[in-house]
Amino acid sequence: AQTVTQSQPEMSVQEAETVTLSCTYDTSESDYYLFWYKQPPSRQMILVIRQEAYKQQNATENRFSVNFQKAAKSFSLKISDSQLGDAAMYFCAYRSPTGTASKLTFGTGTRLQVTL
Amino acid sequence: GAGVSQSPSNKVTEKGKDVELRCDPISGHTALYWYRQSLGQGLEFLIYFQGNSAPDKSGLPSDRFSAERTGGSVSTLTIQRTQQEDSAVYLCASSSKNGYEQYFGPGTRLTVT
């Protein structure tokens, strides 16, 4: 079974600065998908960024980018130019390829605070 | 377009009562998932439906939990004889047949007193 570990329960960053959230996972599969979701106080889970394991290039979405290290089974999220609206819980998630077990396996989350 | 909707938004029930939670997926999405988020925890998979295939019930924590999906659209998660440990946020998500992105609803916060 796959597991996802987020070792930072809480992180804090100043507005306009850069922060990196860590995520490691364990799997015996060679192909899979990784995601970062944001959950603000509204509870709505919002997809931030995704990475296909077969792609060597790190995914980027505006101020959000990942550092995907397949051999190390590491998938960190970098948030640049942090904004107050980035404050939320961030969850790392793993998914097997479509057609097999399609559930998401989540880490326990990192609470990000953004300060002025 | 409309996203995933869930009702009720909040539900308070007495221990031992049955509850039903509803999820309305994005139109056209064939896959529907239920997750549970206990206080301070990550999301725990409960069950998923994919088209007309038999659902994957591997995450249901006990036989007090069941779910159905009628007409390939709306789903209802039923918890019988609720216990205090059932208190959590129940999240529903849907995805298209070949899509690997899941779109989540706002969740139902269940409180068992």
PDB file of C-alpha atoms in Angstrom:
ATOM      1  CA  ALA A   1       0.000   0.000   0.000  1.00  0.00           C
ATOM      2  CA  GLN A   2       1.101   3.518  -0.709  1.00  0.00           C
ATOM      3  CA  THR A   3       1.811   5.976   2.082  1.00  0.00           C
ATOM      4  CA  VAL A   4       2.304   9.737   2.046  1.00  0.00           C
ATOM      5  CA  THR A   5       4.201  11.596   4.753  1.00  0.00           C
ATOM      6  CA  GLN A   6       4.181  15.303   5.476  1.00  0.00           C
ATOM      7  CA  SER A   7       6.616  15.937   8.301  1.00  0.00           C
ATOM      8  CA  GLN A   8       5.847  19.615   8.853  1.00  0.00           C
ATOM      9  CA  PRO A   9       2.584  20.073  10.770  1.00  0.00           C
ATOM     10  CA  GLU A  10       2.920  23.857  10.595  1.00  0.00           C
ATOM     11  CA  MET A  11       4.941  26.353   8.595  1.00  0.00           C
ATOM     12  CA  SER A  12       5.071  30.125   8.609  1.00  0.00           C
ATOM     13  CA  VAL A  13       6.193  32.549   5.919  1.00  0.00           C
ATOM     14  CA  GLN A  14       6.258  36.285   5.574  1.00  0.00           C
ATOM     15  CA  GLU A  15       4.298  37.903   2.834  1.00  0.00           C
ATOM     16  CA  ALA A  16       6.274  38.084  -0.443  1.00  0.00           C
ATOM     17  CA  GLU A  17       8.763  35.477   0.744  1.00  0.00           C
ATOM     18  CA  THR A  18       9.232  31.898  -0.476  1.00  0.00           C
ATOM     19  CA  VAL A  19       8.328  28.753   1.437  1.00  0.00           C
ATOM     20  CA  THR A  20       8.795  25.052   0.700  1.00  0.00           C
ATOM     21  CA  LEU A  21       6.482  22.341   1.997  1.00  0.00           C
ATOM     22  CA  SER A  22       7.847  18.810   2.164  1.00  0.00           C
ATOM     23  CA  CYS A  23       6.251  15.546   1.131  1.00  0.00           C
ATOM     24  CA  THR A  24       7.618  12.042   0.825  1.00  0.00           C
ATOM     25  CA  TYR A  25       5.815   8.926  -0.300  1.00  0.00           C
ATOM     26  CA  ASP A  26       6.324   5.224  -0.503  1.00  0.00           C
ATOM     27  CA  THR A  27       5.247   3.098  -3.443  1.00  0.00           C
ATOM     28  CA  SER A  28       6.355   0.121  -5.484  1.00  0.00           C
ATOM     29  CA  GLU A  29       4.645   1.447  -8.607  1.00  0.00           C
ATOM     30  CA  SER A  30       6.651   3.059 -11.379  1.00  0.00           C
ATOM     31  CA  ASP A  31       3.863   5.186 -12.785  1.00  0.00           C
ATOM     32  CA  TYR A  32       1.594   7.353 -10.674  1.00  0.00           C
ATOM     33  CA  TYR A  33       0.341  10.881 -10.091  1.00  0.00           C
ATOM     34  CA  LEU A  34       1.137  13.297  -7.316  1.00  0.00           C
ATOM     35  CA  PHE A  35      -0.889  16.293  -6.252  1.00  0.00           C
ATOM     36  CA  TRP A  36      -0.869  19.212  -3.884  1.00  0.00           C
ATOM     37  CA  TYR A  37      -4.263  20.353  -2.612  1.00  0.00           C
ATOM     38  CA  LYS A  38      -5.038  23.499  -0.649  1.00  0.00           C
ATOM     39  CA  GLN A  39      -7.803  23.544   1.957  1.00  0.00           C
ATOM     40  CA  PRO A  40      -8.765  26.994   3.262  1.00  0.00           C
ATOM     41  CA  PRO A  41     -11.112  27.395   6.266  1.00  0.00           C
ATOM     42  CA  SER A  42     -14.057  27.021   3.883  1.00  0.00           C
ATOM     43  CA  ARG A  43     -13.142  23.269   3.726  1.00  0.00           C
ATOM     44  CA  GLN A  44     -13.140  23.291  -0.074  1.00  0.00           C
ATOM     45  CA  MET A  45     -10.224  21.227  -1.370  1.00  0.00           C
ATOM     46  CA  ILE A  46      -8.595  23.085  -4.239  1.00  0.00           C
ATOM     47  CA  LEU A  47      -6.120  21.465  -6.605  1.00  0.00           C
ATOM     48  CA  VAL A  48      -2.914  23.509  -6.631  1.00  0.00           C
ATOM     49  CA  ILE A  49      -0.612  21.487  -8.858  1.00  0.00           C
ATOM     50  CA  ARG A  50      -0.133  17.978 -10.229  1.00  0.00           C
ATOM     51  CA  GLN A  51       2.822  15.939 -11.414  1.00  0.00           C
ATOM     52  CA  GLU A  52       2.885  12.824 -13.556  1.00  0.00           C
ATOM     53  CA  ALA A  53       5.650  10.483 -12.438  1.00  0.00           C
ATOM     54  CA  TYR A  54       6.756   9.708 -15.991  1.00  0.00           C
ATOM     55  CA  LYS A  55       7.546  13.381 -16.585  1.00  0.00           C
ATOM     56  CA  GLN A  56      10.997  14.465 -15.531  1.00  0.00           C
ATOM     57  CA  GLN A  57      10.186  18.138 -15.791  1.00  0.00           C
ATOM     58  CA  ASN A  58       8.906  19.705 -12.584  1.00  0.00           C
ATOM     59  CA  ALA A  59       5.380  21.097 -12.780  1.00  0.00           C
ATOM     60  CA  THR A  60       4.809  24.833 -12.399  1.00  0.00           C
ATOM     61  CA  GLU A  61       1.599  26.818 -11.961  1.00  0.00           C
ATOM     62  CA  ASN A  62       2.228  30.546 -11.612  1.00  0.00           C
ATOM     63  CA  ARG A  63       3.749  31.056  -8.136  1.00  0.00           C
ATOM     64  CA  PHE A  64       3.585  27.356  -7.310  1.00  0.00           C
ATOM     65  CA  SER A  65       6.203  24.842  -8.376  1.00  0.00           C
ATOM     66  CA  VAL A  66       7.289  21.413  -7.305  1.00  0.00           C
ATOM     67  CA  ASN A  67      10.595  19.675  -6.819  1.00  0.00           C
ATOM     68  CA  PHE A  68       9.913  16.087  -7.847  1.00  0.00           C
ATOM     69  CA  GLN A  69      12.686  13.643  -6.999  1.00  0.00           C
ATOM     70  CA  LYS A  70      11.437  10.245  -8.155  1.00  0.00           C
ATOM     71  CA  ALA A  71      14.366   8.193  -6.902  1.00  0.00           C
ATOM     72  CA  ALA A  72      14.129   9.794  -3.485  1.00  0.00           C
ATOM     73  CA  LYS A  73      10.294   9.608  -3.558  1.00  0.00           C
ATOM     74  CA  SER A  74      10.105  13.250  -2.631  1.00  0.00           C
ATOM     75  CA  PHE A  75       7.584  15.823  -3.868  1.00  0.00           C
ATOM     76  CA  SER A  76       7.976  19.257  -2.295  1.00  0.00           C
ATOM     77  CA  LEU A  77       5.890  22.350  -3.041  1.00  0.00           C
ATOM     78  CA  LYS A  78       7.481  25.763  -3.382  1.00  0.00           C
ATOM     79  CA  ILE A  79       5.323  28.852  -3.042  1.00  0.00           C
ATOM     80  CA  SER A  80       6.987  32.026  -4.277  1.00  0.00           C
ATOM     81  CA  ASP A  81       5.941  35.590  -3.463  1.00  0.00           C
ATOM     82  CA  SER A  82       3.624  34.329  -0.719  1.00  0.00           C
ATOM     83  CA  GLN A  83       0.309  36.098  -0.326  1.00  0.00           C
ATOM     84  CA  LEU A  84      -2.114  36.300   2.594  1.00  0.00           C
ATOM     85  CA  GLY A  85      -4.567  34.234   0.575  1.00  0.00           C
ATOM     86  CA  ASP A  86      -2.106  31.343   0.531  1.00  0.00           C
ATOM     87  CA  ALA A  87      -2.756  30.690   4.218  1.00  0.00           C
ATOM     88  CA  ALA A  88      -4.423  27.269   4.403  1.00  0.00           C
ATOM     89  CA  MET A  89      -3.851  23.585   5.006  1.00  0.00           C
ATOM     90  CA  TYR A  90      -1.852  21.955   2.237  1.00  0.00           C
ATOM     91  CA  PHE A  91      -2.181  18.264   1.508  1.00  0.00           C
ATOM     92  CA  CYS A  92       0.088  16.121  -0.597  1.00  0.00           C
ATOM     93  CA  ALA A  93      -1.682  13.241  -2.339  1.00  0.00           C
ATOM     94  CA  TYR A  94      -0.770  10.151  -4.359  1.00  0.00           C
ATOM     95  CA  ARG A  95      -2.821   8.368  -6.983  1.00  0.00           C
ATOM     96  CA  SER A  96      -2.192   5.165  -8.890  1.00  0.00           C
ATOM     97  CA  PRO A  97      -2.687   5.330 -12.656  1.00  0.00           C
ATOM     98  CA  THR A  98      -6.264   5.500 -13.901  1.00  0.00           C
ATOM     99  CA  GLY A  99      -7.771   2.049 -14.292  1.00  0.00           C
ATOM    100  CA  THR A 100      -6.283   0.680 -11.088  1.00  0.00           C
ATOM    101  CA  ALA A 101      -7.081   1.820  -7.558  1.00  0.00           C
ATOM    102  CA  SER A 102      -8.151   5.363  -8.266  1.00  0.00           C
ATOM    103  CA  LYS A 103      -8.427   6.687  -4.750  1.00  0.00           C
ATOM    104  CA  LEU A 104      -6.199   9.452  -3.490  1.00  0.00           C
ATOM    105  CA  THR A 105      -3.897   8.714  -0.564  1.00  0.00           C
ATOM    106  CA  PHE A 106      -3.265  11.858   1.458  1.00  0.00           C
ATOM    107  CA  GLY A 107      -0.652  13.015   3.892  1.00  0.00           C
ATOM    108  CA  THR A 108      -1.691  14.545   7.189  1.00  0.00           C
ATOM    109  CA  GLY A 109      -1.241  18.079   5.922  1.00  0.00           C
ATOM    110  CA  THR A 110       0.822  21.179   6.640  1.00  0.00           C
ATOM    111  CA  ARG A 111      -0.818  24.295   8.012  1.00  0.00           C
ATOM    112  CA  LEU A 112       0.708  27.364   6.355  1.00  0.00           C
ATOM    113  CA  GLN A 113       0.532  30.733   8.060  1.00  0.00           C
ATOM    114  CA  VAL A 114       1.342  33.883   6.125  1.00  0.00           C
ATOM    115  CA  THR A 115       2.393  36.897   8.170  1.00  0.00           C
ATOM    116  CA  LEU A 116       2.729  40.548   7.269  1.00  0.00           C
TER     117      LEU A 116
ATOM    118  CA  GLY B   1     -20.171  25.223 -14.638  1.00  0.00           C
ATOM    119  CA  ALA B   2     -21.543  23.861 -11.394  1.00  0.00           C
ATOM    120  CA  GLY B   3     -19.102  22.100  -9.123  1.00  0.00           C
ATOM    121  CA  VAL B   4     -19.629  19.223  -6.718  1.00  0.00           C
ATOM    122  CA  SER B   5     -22.327  19.986  -4.195  1.00  0.00           C
ATOM    123  CA  GLN B   6     -22.987  18.334  -0.843  1.00  0.00           C
ATOM    124  CA  SER B   7     -25.815  18.541   1.625  1.00  0.00           C
ATOM    125  CA  PRO B   8     -26.328  19.243   4.381  1.00  0.00           C
ATOM    126  CA  SER B   9     -23.427  21.552   5.083  1.00  0.00           C
ATOM    127  CA  ASN B  10     -23.567  20.723   8.764  1.00  0.00           C
ATOM    128  CA  LYS B  11     -25.355  17.954  10.621  1.00  0.00           C
ATOM    129  CA  VAL B  12     -25.679  17.425  14.345  1.00  0.00           C
ATOM    130  CA  THR B  13     -27.135  14.120  15.450  1.00  0.00           C
ATOM    131  CA  GLU B  14     -27.513  12.116  18.610  1.00  0.00           C
ATOM    132  CA  LYS B  15     -25.499   9.001  19.189  1.00  0.00           C
ATOM    133  CA  GLY B  16     -27.319   5.965  17.870  1.00  0.00           C
ATOM    134  CA  LYS B  17     -29.278   7.777  15.154  1.00  0.00           C
ATOM    135  CA  ASP B  18     -28.871   7.160  11.430  1.00  0.00           C
ATOM    136  CA  VAL B  19     -27.723   9.917   9.084  1.00  0.00           C
ATOM    137  CA  GLU B  20     -27.683  10.366   5.324  1.00  0.00           C
ATOM    138  CA  LEU B  21     -25.209  12.599   3.532  1.00  0.00           C
ATOM    139  CA  ARG B  22     -25.760  13.581  -0.071  1.00  0.00           C
ATOM    140  CA  CYS B  23     -23.332  14.305  -2.903  1.00  0.00           C
ATOM    141  CA  ASP B  24     -24.172  15.700  -6.322  1.00  0.00           C
ATOM    142  CA  PRO B  25     -21.155  15.318  -8.647  1.00  0.00           C
ATOM    143  CA  ILE B  26     -20.175  17.434 -11.605  1.00  0.00           C
ATOM    144  CA  SER B  27     -22.437  16.649 -14.531  1.00  0.00           C
ATOM    145  CA  GLY B  28     -20.937  13.995 -16.781  1.00  0.00           C
ATOM    146  CA  HIS B  29     -18.393  12.772 -14.243  1.00  0.00           C
ATOM    147  CA  THR B  30     -18.517   8.999 -14.008  1.00  0.00           C
ATOM    148  CA  ALA B  31     -16.335   8.525 -10.927  1.00  0.00           C
ATOM    149  CA  LEU B  32     -17.438   9.557  -7.437  1.00  0.00           C
ATOM    150  CA  TYR B  33     -15.461   9.292  -4.227  1.00  0.00           C
ATOM    151  CA  TRP B  34     -16.185   9.675  -0.513  1.00  0.00           C
ATOM    152  CA  TYR B  35     -13.492  10.650   1.982  1.00  0.00           C
ATOM    153  CA  ARG B  36     -13.555  11.333   5.705  1.00  0.00           C
ATOM    154  CA  GLN B  37     -11.496  14.008   7.414  1.00  0.00           C
ATOM    155  CA  SER B  38     -11.317  13.687  11.177  1.00  0.00           C
ATOM    156  CA  LEU B  39     -10.148  16.619  13.289  1.00  0.00           C
ATOM    157  CA  GLY B  40      -6.486  17.323  12.638  1.00  0.00           C
ATOM    158  CA  GLN B  41      -6.155  14.407  10.255  1.00  0.00           C
ATOM    159  CA  GLY B  42      -5.653  13.974   6.570  1.00  0.00           C
ATOM    160  CA  LEU B  43      -8.328  12.610   4.319  1.00  0.00           C
ATOM    161  CA  GLU B  44      -9.222   8.950   4.618  1.00  0.00           C
ATOM    162  CA  PHE B  45     -10.698   7.160   1.603  1.00  0.00           C
ATOM    163  CA  LEU B  46     -14.061   5.506   2.209  1.00  0.00           C
ATOM    164  CA  ILE B  47     -15.582   4.317  -1.080  1.00  0.00           C
ATOM    165  CA  TYR B  48     -15.618   5.063  -4.765  1.00  0.00           C
ATOM    166  CA  PHE B  49     -17.946   4.434  -7.676  1.00  0.00           C
ATOM    167  CA  GLN B  50     -16.849   4.214 -11.307  1.00  0.00           C
ATOM    168  CA  GLY B  51     -19.616   4.049 -13.874  1.00  0.00           C
ATOM    169  CA  ASN B  52     -21.539   0.797 -13.675  1.00  0.00           C
ATOM    170  CA  SER B  53     -18.703  -1.139 -12.066  1.00  0.00           C
ATOM    171  CA  ALA B  54     -18.978  -2.570  -8.583  1.00  0.00           C
ATOM    172  CA  PRO B  55     -17.936   0.094  -6.067  1.00  0.00           C
ATOM    173  CA  ASP B  56     -14.645  -0.116  -4.222  1.00  0.00           C
ATOM    174  CA  LYS B  57     -15.757  -0.302  -0.591  1.00  0.00           C
ATOM    175  CA  SER B  58     -12.345  -1.090   0.824  1.00  0.00           C
ATOM    176  CA  GLY B  59     -12.144   2.056   2.933  1.00  0.00           C
ATOM    177  CA  LEU B  60     -15.432   1.760   4.794  1.00  0.00           C
ATOM    178  CA  PRO B  61     -14.516   1.525   8.495  1.00  0.00           C
ATOM    179  CA  SER B  62     -17.420  -0.695   9.587  1.00  0.00           C
ATOM    180  CA  ASP B  63     -20.660  -2.242   8.378  1.00  0.00           C
ATOM    181  CA  ARG B  64     -22.507   0.753   9.813  1.00  0.00           C
ATOM    182  CA  PHE B  65     -21.302   2.685   6.768  1.00  0.00           C
ATOM    183  CA  SER B  66     -22.840   2.208   3.341  1.00  0.00           C
ATOM    184  CA  ALA B  67     -23.215   4.212   0.176  1.00  0.00           C
ATOM    185  CA  GLU B  68     -25.177   4.063  -3.005  1.00  0.00           C
ATOM    186  CA  ARG B  69     -25.184   5.915  -6.256  1.00  0.00           C
ATOM    187  CA  THR B  70     -28.444   6.139  -8.118  1.00  0.00           C
ATOM    188  CA  GLY B  71     -28.597   6.563 -11.873  1.00  0.00           C
ATOM    189  CA  GLY B  72     -24.871   7.092 -12.066  1.00  0.00           C
ATOM    190  CA  SER B  73     -25.184  10.547 -10.557  1.00  0.00           C
ATOM    191  CA  VAL B  74     -26.203  11.485  -7.016  1.00  0.00           C
ATOM    192  CA  SER B  75     -24.698   9.492  -4.164  1.00  0.00           C
ATOM    193  CA  THR B  76     -25.829   9.020  -0.579  1.00  0.00           C
ATOM    194  CA  LEU B  77     -23.536   7.983   2.254  1.00  0.00           C
ATOM    195  CA  THR B  78     -25.450   6.427   5.133  1.00  0.00           C
ATOM    196  CA  ILE B  79     -24.119   5.962   8.622  1.00  0.00           C
ATOM    197  CA  GLN B  80     -26.253   3.796  10.877  1.00  0.00           C
ATOM    198  CA  ARG B  81     -26.255   3.912  14.670  1.00  0.00           C
ATOM    199  CA  THR B  82     -23.826   6.834  14.720  1.00  0.00           C
ATOM    200  CA  GLN B  83     -21.018   6.893  17.262  1.00  0.00           C
ATOM    201  CA  GLN B  84     -19.041   9.853  18.569  1.00  0.00           C
ATOM    202  CA  GLU B  85     -15.983   8.724  16.621  1.00  0.00           C
ATOM    203  CA  ASP B  86     -17.970   9.226  13.425  1.00  0.00           C
ATOM    204  CA  SER B  87     -17.750  12.994  13.990  1.00  0.00           C
ATOM    205  CA  ALA B  88     -15.767  14.347  11.051  1.00  0.00           C
ATOM    206  CA  VAL B  89     -16.027  16.230   7.789  1.00  0.00           C
ATOM    207  CA  TYR B  90     -17.219  13.994   4.976  1.00  0.00           C
ATOM    208  CA  LEU B  91     -15.950  15.086   1.571  1.00  0.00           C
ATOM    209  CA  CYS B  92     -17.168  13.969  -1.800  1.00  0.00           C
ATOM    210  CA  ALA B  93     -15.222  14.256  -5.049  1.00  0.00           C
ATOM    211  CA  SER B  94     -15.839  13.409  -8.678  1.00  0.00           C
ATOM    212  CA  SER B  95     -13.755  12.941 -11.784  1.00  0.00           C
ATOM    213  CA  SER B  96     -14.296  12.217 -15.446  1.00  0.00           C
ATOM    214  CA  LYS B  97     -13.830   8.676 -16.803  1.00  0.00           C
ATOM    215  CA  ASN B  98     -10.222   9.050 -17.869  1.00  0.00           C
ATOM    216  CA  GLY B  99      -9.396  12.024 -15.693  1.00  0.00           C
ATOM    217  CA  TYR B 100      -7.009  11.778 -12.827  1.00  0.00           C
ATOM    218  CA  GLU B 101      -7.977  15.047 -11.190  1.00  0.00           C
ATOM    219  CA  GLN B 102     -10.619  14.855  -8.506  1.00  0.00           C
ATOM    220  CA  TYR B 103     -12.856  17.839  -7.847  1.00  0.00           C
ATOM    221  CA  PHE B 104     -14.097  18.169  -4.320  1.00  0.00           C
ATOM    222  CA  GLY B 105     -17.298  19.435  -2.793  1.00  0.00           C
ATOM    223  CA  PRO B 106     -17.428  21.662   0.294  1.00  0.00           C
ATOM    224  CA  GLY B 107     -18.045  18.737   2.627  1.00  0.00           C
ATOM    225  CA  THR B 108     -20.551  17.924   5.342  1.00  0.00           C
ATOM    226  CA  ARG B 109     -19.475  18.456   8.939  1.00  0.00           C
ATOM    227  CA  LEU B 110     -21.041  15.712  11.040  1.00  0.00           C
ATOM    228  CA  THR B 111     -21.164  16.101  14.796  1.00  0.00           C
ATOM    229  CA  VAL B 112     -22.404  13.199  16.912  1.00  0.00           C
ATOM    230  CA  THR B 113     -23.396  14.213  20.438  1.00  0.00           C
TER     231      THR B 113
END
